[in-house]
Amino acid sequence: MRSSLAPGVWFLRAFSRDSWFRGFILLMTFLIYTTYHMSRKPISVVKSRLHQNCSGIIEPVNESHSLNDTTWCNWAPFDQSNYKELLGAVDNAFLVAYAIGMFISGIFGERLPLRYYLSAGMLLSGLFTSLFGLGYFWNIHVLWYFVLIQICNGLVQTTGWPSVVTCVGNWFGKGKRGLIMGIWNSHTSVGNILGSLVAGVWVDGQWGLSFVVPGIVIAIMGLVTFFFLVEYPEDVDCTPPQHHGEPEENLDNPEDPANRPHANKESSLESAGSGSKEPSAGPAAISFFGALRIPGVIEFSLCLLFAKLVSYTFLYWLPLYIFNVVHFSAKEAGDLSTLFDVGGIIGGILAGLVSDYTNGRATTCCVMLILAAPMMFLYNYVGQNGISISIVMLIICGALVNGPYALITTAVSADLGTHKSLKGNAKALSTVTAIIDGTGSIGAALGPLLAGLISPTGWNNVFYMLISADILACLLLCRLVYKEILAWRSSLRRDKGSSVALTHAR
């Protein structure tokens, strides 16, 4: 049938089919990880409901408490004076399990079918998220129950990130990868916003529904993933992606899916540029230490540790900070905190666009981190002087804090997972992604824990901790920034040399 079509007609049909599937996969993976983050967010909103000052709340007729009892409306065991430490323990149960599980998840992710792996992870995430909320309806007041549920949820949620990044990497090459993934990575902020809004509907009443509803949503999305996710372009006879990076990379770093044994080798432009390849049984999965030896993996991983520490501290503690400092209701604090994630969407897209244009991932991250430190300081000191200035500063802080985090976990991870030193081994992408995000997740666990320990001494000290972490993240990229500056200078010299040669030729 294909041979009967004119070449131009076949090209248009193939292009349309490829574009349709790529758009579908981008939307599908966007929705998948949106539901992951939506199911993580409710705990930060419900915190202010688990412990609050009950003196201003009308007591139900059937209840009898001492007039001096200001904790009757709280949820035990979080009704004690050390409630911040207990809430920090609940956060850390999830985040430590997530950090540990992430290093293991990448190994499973590159050896198991992504569709099955993601679907199972989403169904289990829905189960454990709902079980946390069911603690309200089952009248559970023991700390170990909530901690155990969070540990299990943290482990199963690690199925998400390596899988979706690997799937997107399978479908998209390096051309405009920063911009595409910057837009795509807004799923993190969109999920946080939806999670805050959904949790806010029930936070002042039956707060258990703040968890049950997102749990049901992610479980339903898991079923959709099982039936509709396509892992590789070759699975539906689409053209594998092609690199559009530096010329020297194109010659010795062909796009990984084109090297798969079932790929259409004649459809790869890299094959034409570098010569034909001998058929092989397919590349072996890269080892953990092999992935660490890829240039840039260690620096970006450690940078993400501190960048994610800052981002997740805002994620888990910003609603409570607004609740305590501005004295909004739990719902109002949760709604206002979503502006930080709105800024995150802007920052992720901006970071991807600038890094594509300049070809400087590390420099883009470094500049945004430098700007984020004074903005966090200003937000803490003047950000609560009025609702307008609070809105503006939350959006700016969200953009500067989440921009580098978004860039590293998406475009940078995909770049390093298909680095030219791998010689086309597509198996590295999941492991590299897991190493980078797993190291970052250690920071994500440390941030809320430190905030819980430091906040009783004053919120100022929490912000000093965040600013210090931001500066450390910036310093860890200095070597890579220096290399990018040298590359720019070399490129400028080549351009000038070419211009001079052209002038003399004329």
Short mmCIF file of N, CA, C and O in Angstrom, two decimals, residues 257-266 271 275-284:
data_model
loop_
_atom_site.label_atom_id
_atom_site.label_comp_id
_atom_site.label_asym_id
_atom_site.label_seq_id
_atom_site.Cartn_x
_atom_site.Cartn_y
_atom_site.Cartn_z
N PRO A 257 16.32 5.43 20.26
CA PRO A 257 15.34 4.49 19.74
C PRO A 257 15.69 3.96 18.35
O PRO A 257 15.28 2.87 17.96
N ALA A 258 16.47 4.73 17.57
CA ALA A 258 16.83 4.26 16.23
C ALA A 258 17.76 3.06 16.29
O ALA A 258 17.90 2.35 15.31
N ASN A 259 18.38 2.83 17.42
CA ASN A 259 19.27 1.69 17.56
C ASN A 259 18.58 0.45 18.09
O ASN A 259 19.20 -0.58 18.27
N ARG A 260 17.31 0.61 18.42
CA ARG A 260 16.58 -0.55 18.91
C ARG A 260 16.43 -1.56 17.79
O ARG A 260 16.28 -1.21 16.63
N PRO A 261 16.44 -2.88 18.08
CA PRO A 261 16.44 -3.87 17.02
C PRO A 261 15.22 -3.82 16.14
O PRO A 261 15.28 -4.24 14.99
N HIS A 262 14.10 -3.30 16.64
CA HIS A 262 12.89 -3.29 15.83
C HIS A 262 12.64 -1.92 15.19
O HIS A 262 11.57 -1.66 14.69
N ALA A 263 13.64 -1.03 15.24
CA ALA A 263 13.44 0.31 14.71
C ALA A 263 13.61 0.32 13.20
O ALA A 263 14.26 -0.53 12.61
N ASN A 264 13.05 1.35 12.55
CA ASN A 264 13.24 1.56 11.13
C ASN A 264 14.54 2.34 10.93
O ASN A 264 14.57 3.56 11.05
N LYS A 265 15.61 1.64 10.61
CA LYS A 265 16.91 2.31 10.50
C LYS A 265 16.94 3.25 9.30
O LYS A 265 17.64 4.25 9.32
N GLU A 266 16.19 2.93 8.26
CA GLU A 266 16.25 3.81 7.11
C GLU A 266 15.58 5.14 7.38
O GLU A 266 15.76 6.09 6.61
N SER A 271 21.70 7.75 10.84
CA SER A 271 22.32 6.59 10.21
C SER A 271 22.99 6.99 8.91
O SER A 271 24.06 6.51 8.56
N GLY A 275 27.06 6.54 8.89
CA GLY A 275 27.33 5.22 8.32
C GLY A 275 26.38 4.19 8.89
O GLY A 275 25.78 4.37 9.92
N SER A 276 26.20 3.09 8.20
CA SER A 276 25.29 2.05 8.65
C SER A 276 25.85 1.33 9.84
O SER A 276 27.04 1.24 10.04
N LYS A 277 24.94 0.79 10.65
CA LYS A 277 25.33 0.07 11.85
C LYS A 277 25.04 -1.40 11.69
O LYS A 277 24.07 -1.79 11.05
N GLU A 278 25.87 -2.22 12.32
CA GLU A 278 25.62 -3.65 12.29
C GLU A 278 24.44 -3.98 13.19
O GLU A 278 24.31 -3.44 14.28
N PRO A 279 23.56 -4.88 12.80
CA PRO A 279 22.47 -5.27 13.66
C PRO A 279 23.01 -5.88 14.95
O PRO A 279 24.00 -6.58 14.95
N SER A 280 22.33 -5.59 16.03
CA SER A 280 22.76 -6.12 17.32
C SER A 280 21.56 -6.54 18.12
O SER A 280 20.43 -6.28 17.77
N ALA A 281 21.82 -7.19 19.23
CA ALA A 281 20.74 -7.66 20.10
C ALA A 281 20.18 -6.55 20.95
O ALA A 281 19.29 -6.77 21.74
N GLY A 282 20.70 -5.33 20.81
CA GLY A 282 20.22 -4.21 21.60
C GLY A 282 21.16 -3.94 22.75
O GLY A 282 21.81 -4.84 23.27
N PRO A 283 21.27 -2.68 23.19
CA PRO A 283 22.20 -2.31 24.24
C PRO A 283 21.75 -2.84 25.60
O PRO A 283 20.57 -2.97 25.87
N ALA A 284 22.72 -3.14 26.44
CA ALA A 284 22.42 -3.60 27.79
C ALA A 284 22.12 -2.41 28.68
O ALA A 284 22.55 -1.29 28.42
#
